[in-house]
Coordinates of C-alpha atoms and ligand atoms in Angstrom, one line a residue:
M1 CA 0.0 0.0 0.0
T2 CA 1.3 3.5 -0.8
G3 CA 0.8 6.6 1.2
H4 CA -2.0 7.4 -1.2
D5 CA -3.7 4.1 -0.4
L6 CA -3.5 4.9 3.3
E7 CA -5.1 8.3 2.6
S8 CA -7.9 6.7 0.6
V9 CA -8.7 4.2 3.4
A10 CA -8.7 7.1 5.9
L11 CA -11.1 9.1 3.7
T12 CA -13.3 6.0 3.2
L13 CA -13.7 5.7 6.9
V14 CA -15.1 9.3 7.1
A15 CA -16.9 9.4 3.8
E16 CA -19.9 11.8 3.7
G17 CA -22.4 10.9 6.4
K18 CA -20.3 8.1 7.8
G19 CA -18.3 7.4 11.0
I20 CA -17.0 4.4 12.9
L21 CA -18.5 1.9 15.3
A22 CA -16.1 1.2 18.2
A23 CA -17.0 -2.4 19.2
D24 CA -13.5 -3.2 20.6
E25 CA -14.2 -3.7 24.3
T26 CA -11.8 -6.2 25.7
V27 CA -13.3 -9.4 27.2
P28 CA -13.1 -8.0 30.8
T29 CA -14.8 -4.8 29.7
L30 CA -17.6 -6.4 27.8
T31 CA -18.1 -8.9 30.6
R32 CA -18.7 -5.9 33.0
R33 CA -21.2 -4.5 30.6
F34 CA -22.9 -7.9 30.2
D35 CA -22.9 -8.4 34.0
A36 CA -24.8 -5.2 34.5
L37 CA -27.6 -6.6 32.5
G38 CA -27.4 -10.2 33.8
I39 CA -26.1 -11.5 30.4
R40 CA -23.6 -14.4 30.7
S41 CA -20.3 -13.4 29.2
T42 CA -19.5 -16.6 27.2
E43 CA -17.5 -16.5 24.0
E44 CA -20.7 -17.6 22.2
N45 CA -22.7 -14.7 23.7
R46 CA -20.0 -12.2 22.8
R47 CA -19.9 -13.5 19.3
T48 CA -23.7 -13.3 19.0
Y49 CA -23.7 -9.7 20.2
R50 CA -21.0 -8.6 17.8
E51 CA -22.7 -10.5 14.9
M52 CA -26.0 -8.7 15.8
L53 CA -24.2 -5.4 15.5
F54 CA -22.3 -6.2 12.4
T55 CA -25.2 -7.6 10.4
T56 CA -27.6 -4.7 11.1
S57 CA -29.3 -4.1 7.8
G58 CA -28.7 -0.6 6.4
A59 CA -26.1 0.4 9.0
A60 CA -23.3 0.3 6.4
E61 CA -24.8 3.5 5.1
F62 CA -23.6 5.3 8.3
M63 CA -20.5 3.2 9.2
G64 CA -17.3 3.4 7.2
G65 CA -15.6 1.1 9.6
V66 CA -15.9 -1.0 12.7
I67 CA -13.2 -1.5 15.3
M68 CA -12.9 -5.0 16.7
Q69 CA -10.6 -6.6 19.3
D70 CA -8.5 -9.7 19.2
E71 CA -11.2 -12.3 20.1
T72 CA -13.7 -10.8 17.6
I73 CA -11.5 -10.7 14.6
R74 CA -10.8 -14.4 15.1
Q75 CA -14.5 -15.3 15.3
K76 CA -16.9 -16.5 12.6
S77 CA -20.5 -15.7 12.1
S78 CA -23.2 -18.3 12.8
A79 CA -23.0 -19.1 9.1
G80 CA -19.3 -19.7 9.3
T81 CA -18.0 -16.5 7.8
P82 CA -15.1 -14.7 9.5
L83 CA -16.6 -11.5 11.1
A84 CA -14.1 -9.4 9.3
E85 CA -15.5 -10.7 6.0
V86 CA -19.1 -10.1 7.2
L87 CA -18.1 -6.4 7.5
S88 CA -16.1 -6.1 4.3
G89 CA -18.9 -7.8 2.4
Q90 CA -21.1 -4.9 3.3
G91 CA -18.5 -2.3 2.4
I92 CA -17.5 -1.6 6.0
L93 CA -13.8 -1.6 6.7
P94 CA -12.6 -3.9 9.5
G95 CA -10.4 -2.3 12.1
I96 CA -8.6 -3.7 15.2
K97 CA -7.6 -2.4 18.6
V98 CA -3.9 -3.2 19.1
D99 CA -2.9 -1.6 22.4
T100 CA -2.8 -4.0 25.4
G101 CA -4.3 -1.5 27.8
A102 CA -3.5 1.4 30.1
K103 CA -1.1 0.3 32.9
P104 CA 0.1 2.2 36.0
L105 CA 2.8 4.7 35.1
A106 CA 5.9 4.2 37.2
G107 CA 6.5 7.0 39.6
S108 CA 3.0 8.4 39.2
P109 CA 0.5 5.9 40.7
H110 CA -2.7 7.8 39.6
E111 CA -1.7 7.9 36.0
T112 CA -1.4 5.4 33.2
V113 CA 0.7 4.7 30.1
T114 CA -0.8 2.5 27.4
E115 CA 1.3 -0.6 26.6
G116 CA 1.6 -2.9 23.6
L117 CA 4.6 -1.8 21.5
D118 CA 6.6 -5.0 22.1
G119 CA 6.0 -7.4 19.2
L120 CA 3.5 -4.9 17.6
R121 CA 5.0 -5.2 14.1
D122 CA 4.3 -8.9 13.9
R123 CA 0.8 -8.5 15.4
L124 CA -0.1 -5.8 12.9
A125 CA 1.1 -8.0 10.0
A126 CA -1.1 -10.8 11.3
Y127 CA -4.1 -8.6 11.7
R128 CA -3.6 -7.2 8.1
G129 CA -3.6 -10.8 7.0
M130 CA -7.0 -11.3 8.7
G131 CA -8.5 -8.4 6.8
A132 CA -7.9 -5.4 9.0
R133 CA -7.4 -2.1 7.2
F134 CA -7.0 0.2 10.1
A135 CA -6.0 0.0 13.8
K136 CA -6.7 1.8 17.1
W137 CA -4.5 2.7 20.2
R138 CA -6.0 4.6 23.1
A139 CA -4.0 6.7 25.5
V140 CA -5.7 7.7 28.7
I141 CA -5.0 11.0 30.4
H142 CA -6.4 11.7 33.9
L143 CA -7.2 15.2 34.8
D144 CA -7.3 17.2 38.1
D145 CA -5.8 20.3 39.5
V146 CA -2.3 19.0 39.2
L147 CA -2.4 16.1 36.7
P148 CA -1.5 15.2 34.1
S149 CA 2.2 15.1 34.6
L150 CA 4.5 16.0 31.8
G151 CA 5.9 12.5 32.0
C152 CA 2.5 11.0 31.5
V153 CA 1.7 13.1 28.5
S154 CA 5.1 12.6 26.8
A155 CA 5.2 8.8 27.5
N156 CA 1.7 8.4 26.0
A157 CA 2.4 10.7 23.0
H158 CA 5.6 8.8 22.3
A159 CA 3.8 5.4 22.4
L160 CA 1.0 6.7 20.2
A161 CA 3.5 7.9 17.6
R162 CA 5.5 4.7 17.7
Y163 CA 2.3 2.7 17.2
A164 CA 1.2 5.0 14.3
A165 CA 4.5 4.7 12.5
L166 CA 4.4 0.9 12.8
C167 CA 0.8 0.8 11.5
Q168 CA 1.7 2.8 8.4
E169 CA 4.7 0.6 7.7
Q170 CA 2.3 -2.4 7.9
N171 CA -0.3 -0.8 5.6
L172 CA -2.8 0.0 8.3
V173 CA -4.3 3.4 8.9
P174 CA -3.7 4.3 12.6
I175 CA -6.4 5.9 14.6
V176 CA -4.6 8.0 17.2
E177 CA -6.7 8.3 20.3
P178 CA -5.5 10.5 23.2
E179 CA -8.4 10.5 25.6
V180 CA -8.6 13.2 28.3
L181 CA -11.1 11.6 30.7
M182 CA -14.4 13.2 31.7
D183 CA -14.0 11.8 35.2
G184 CA -13.6 14.4 38.0
S185 CA -14.8 17.9 38.8
H186 CA -12.6 20.0 36.4
T187 CA -14.1 22.9 34.4
I188 CA -14.5 23.0 30.7
E189 CA -11.7 25.6 30.6
R190 CA -9.3 23.2 32.3
C191 CA -10.3 20.4 29.8
E192 CA -9.6 22.8 26.9
E193 CA -6.2 23.7 28.3
I194 CA -5.1 20.1 28.8
T195 CA -6.7 18.7 25.6
G196 CA -4.7 21.4 23.7
A197 CA -1.5 20.5 25.5
V198 CA -2.0 16.8 24.9
L199 CA -2.8 17.3 21.2
H200 CA 0.3 19.5 20.8
A201 CA 2.5 16.8 22.4
V202 CA 0.9 14.0 20.3
F203 CA 1.4 15.9 17.0
H204 CA 5.0 16.7 17.9
A205 CA 5.7 13.0 18.6
L206 CA 4.0 12.0 15.3
F207 CA 6.2 14.5 13.5
E208 CA 9.3 13.1 15.2
Q209 CA 8.4 9.5 14.2
G210 CA 7.7 10.5 10.6
V211 CA 4.0 9.6 10.6
A212 CA 2.2 10.7 7.4
L213 CA -0.7 12.8 8.7
E214 CA -2.7 12.2 5.5
G215 CA -2.8 8.5 6.3
M216 CA -4.2 8.6 9.9
L217 CA -7.3 9.7 11.8
L218 CA -7.4 11.5 15.1
K219 CA -9.8 10.3 17.8
P220 CA -10.0 12.9 20.5
N221 CA -12.3 13.7 23.4
M222 CA -14.6 16.6 23.1
V223 CA -13.8 19.7 25.3
I224 CA -16.3 19.2 28.1
A225 CA -16.5 19.8 31.8
G226 CA -15.8 16.9 34.2
K227 CA -18.8 14.8 35.1
E228 CA -18.7 16.1 38.7
C229 CA -18.2 19.7 37.8
S230 CA -21.1 21.9 39.1
R231 CA -21.3 23.8 35.9
Q232 CA -22.0 21.7 32.8
A233 CA -21.4 23.9 29.7
P234 CA -24.3 24.1 27.2
V235 CA -24.1 22.4 23.9
H236 CA -23.0 25.5 21.9
E237 CA -20.1 26.2 24.4
V238 CA -18.9 22.6 24.2
A239 CA -19.0 22.7 20.4
T240 CA -17.2 26.1 20.2
A241 CA -14.5 25.1 22.7
T242 CA -13.9 21.8 21.0
L243 CA -13.6 23.3 17.5
R244 CA -11.3 26.1 18.8
C245 CA -9.0 23.5 20.4
L246 CA -8.9 21.3 17.3
R247 CA -8.3 24.3 15.0
R248 CA -5.3 25.3 17.2
H249 CA -3.8 21.8 17.5
A250 CA -4.9 19.4 14.7
P251 CA -3.1 20.0 11.4
A252 CA -5.2 20.4 8.3
A253 CA -3.4 17.5 6.6
V254 CA -5.3 15.0 8.9
P255 CA -8.3 13.8 6.8
G256 CA -10.6 13.1 9.7
I257 CA -11.4 13.7 13.3
V258 CA -13.6 11.0 14.8
F259 CA -14.7 11.7 18.4
L260 CA -15.0 9.2 21.2
S261 CA -18.2 9.5 23.3
G262 CA -16.3 9.1 26.6
G263 CA -19.4 8.5 28.8
Q264 CA -21.7 11.2 27.4
N265 CA -25.3 9.8 27.0
A266 CA -26.2 8.7 23.5
R267 CA -28.3 11.7 22.5
L268 CA -25.9 14.3 23.9
A269 CA -23.0 12.8 22.1
T270 CA -25.0 13.1 18.8
T271 CA -26.1 16.7 19.7
H272 CA -22.6 17.8 20.3
L273 CA -21.3 16.3 17.1
N274 CA -24.1 18.0 15.2
E275 CA -23.4 21.4 16.7
I276 CA -19.7 21.2 16.0
N277 CA -20.5 20.5 12.3
R278 CA -23.0 23.4 12.2
L279 CA -20.5 26.0 13.5
P280 CA -19.3 28.4 10.9
G281 CA -15.7 28.8 9.9
P282 CA -13.0 26.5 8.6
K283 CA -13.0 22.8 9.3
P284 CA -10.2 21.4 7.2
W285 CA -10.9 17.8 8.3
K286 CA -14.1 15.6 8.2
V287 CA -15.6 15.7 11.7
S288 CA -17.4 12.5 12.6
F289 CA -17.8 9.8 15.3
S290 CA -16.1 6.7 16.5
Y291 CA -18.4 6.0 19.3
G292 CA -18.5 2.9 21.5
R293 CA -21.0 3.4 24.3
A294 CA -23.0 6.1 22.6
L295 CA -23.8 3.8 19.7
Q296 CA -24.0 0.5 21.5
D297 CA -25.8 1.2 24.8
P298 CA -29.3 1.3 23.4
A299 CA -28.6 -1.8 21.3
L300 CA -27.2 -3.8 24.2
E301 CA -30.1 -2.7 26.4
A302 CA -32.6 -3.7 23.7
W303 CA -31.0 -7.1 23.1
H304 CA -30.4 -8.0 26.7
G305 CA -28.8 -11.4 25.8
R306 CA -32.1 -12.8 24.3
D307 CA -32.4 -14.3 20.8
E308 CA -36.0 -13.0 20.5
N309 CA -34.6 -9.4 20.9
L310 CA -31.9 -9.6 18.2
S311 CA -33.9 -7.5 15.7
A312 CA -34.8 -4.9 18.4
G313 CA -31.1 -4.6 19.2
Q314 CA -30.4 -4.0 15.5
R315 CA -33.1 -1.4 15.2
A316 CA -31.6 0.4 18.2
L317 CA -28.1 0.4 16.6
Y318 CA -29.5 1.4 13.2
H319 CA -31.3 4.3 14.8
R320 CA -28.2 5.7 16.7
A321 CA -26.0 5.1 13.6
S322 CA -28.4 7.0 11.4
C323 CA -28.7 9.9 13.9
N324 CA -24.9 10.2 14.2
G325 CA -24.6 9.9 10.4
A326 CA -26.9 12.9 10.2
A327 CA -24.9 14.7 12.9
S328 CA -21.7 14.1 10.9
V329 CA -23.0 16.4 8.3
G330 CA -24.8 18.8 10.6
K331 CA -28.3 17.5 9.7
Y332 CA -29.4 15.9 13.0
T333 CA -32.8 17.3 14.1
D334 CA -35.6 16.4 16.6
E335 CA -37.4 14.8 13.7
V336 CA -34.4 12.5 13.0
E337 CA -34.3 11.5 16.6
A338 CA -38.1 11.1 17.0
G339 CA -39.2 7.6 17.8
A340 CA -35.7 6.6 19.1
P341 CA -35.9 3.4 21.1
G342 CA -33.9 3.7 24.3
A343 CA -31.5 6.5 23.3
D344 CA -31.1 7.7 26.9
D345 CA -28.6 6.4 29.4
P346 CA -29.7 3.2 31.0
P347 CA -29.1 3.8 34.7
H348 CA -26.6 0.9 35.1
R349 CA -24.0 2.1 32.6
R350 CA -22.5 5.0 34.5
D351 CA -19.5 3.0 35.6
W352 CA -18.9 1.4 32.3
R353 CA -15.3 2.0 31.4
D354 CA -12.9 0.4 28.9
D355 CA -9.6 -0.7 30.3
Ligands
LIG401 P1 -16.7 5.5 23.9 O1 -17.3 6.1 22.7 O2 -17.6 4.6 24.7 O3 -15.9 6.4 24.8 O4 -15.6 4.4 23.3 C1 -14.8 4.8 22.3 C2 -13.6 4.1 22.3 O5 -13.2 3.5 21.3 C3 -12.8 4.0 23.6 O6 -11.5 3.6 23.3

């Protein structure tokens, strides 16, 4: 694959009206989500759930790609087709999470550094052979009055850049995900300051490692107040601060910015994305979604581990995917949302967290 091919895969992921479904929860994370609903986390149940999501009729219209994790990319559908082929057969690009998780950072016990670089070249080659066209690595930044430390930001930026360079070498488009968490009581202003500093460090590291910006996607958090902050900024303020921060720190050569939902409820994540796309002024990148919880929560809730609910689960996913597809072009309205099955937060999901 040439640099041009990487760019065309990146652009396909964020084609007009499309975004990405993040369905790459690790087994322990998905088990916690299943446990909350009383669903047994067997390999078969996890496969059934992912197959339900991946075979949702019409969802390909709004999903340029789906991110899987190791177990899923090795699984086959009930008809015996590898799940990666189930996706590519519908024109959805298969992707793969390749980090091995956020681990305690030596010397700073409340912070983490994401691991997984050892042996990564060989793992990427193997995933490419299984049909993956893009990859994901998530760095996690904890925020309070003092944190993050410089050491945490630079260690995570370095790892993201090393990962991204290896992906491009192995013909995979890297999704670069530095997530500043919503946990805590910080203000939106503090989130903007730290998100900007983190993006600055990440793009500096990407430059040092020779990553071609045209052949990657950025997956950032939105600029938003901490969940426990007494002042939650209104939608327009979140959108304005997020776009300002990205204009300052995300180079125009990056083809697309695909937000994580980070614990926002499903409708709010859609509303914020829509508002960002409706703001005036330059947006040199496609601005879309790569949501996990905000796309899956209503579908998981509707399915509830029962075969008789598979089509209800698919309807719920289709609905959220179509709403977010509309938001990715600034055309989400109350009418588009109307009739949404279960779009609000189910009460059990507040502690859901990927590792
Ligand atoms: P959320 O949208 O649930 O934050 O998940 C996105 C993701 O891929 C986290 O790494």
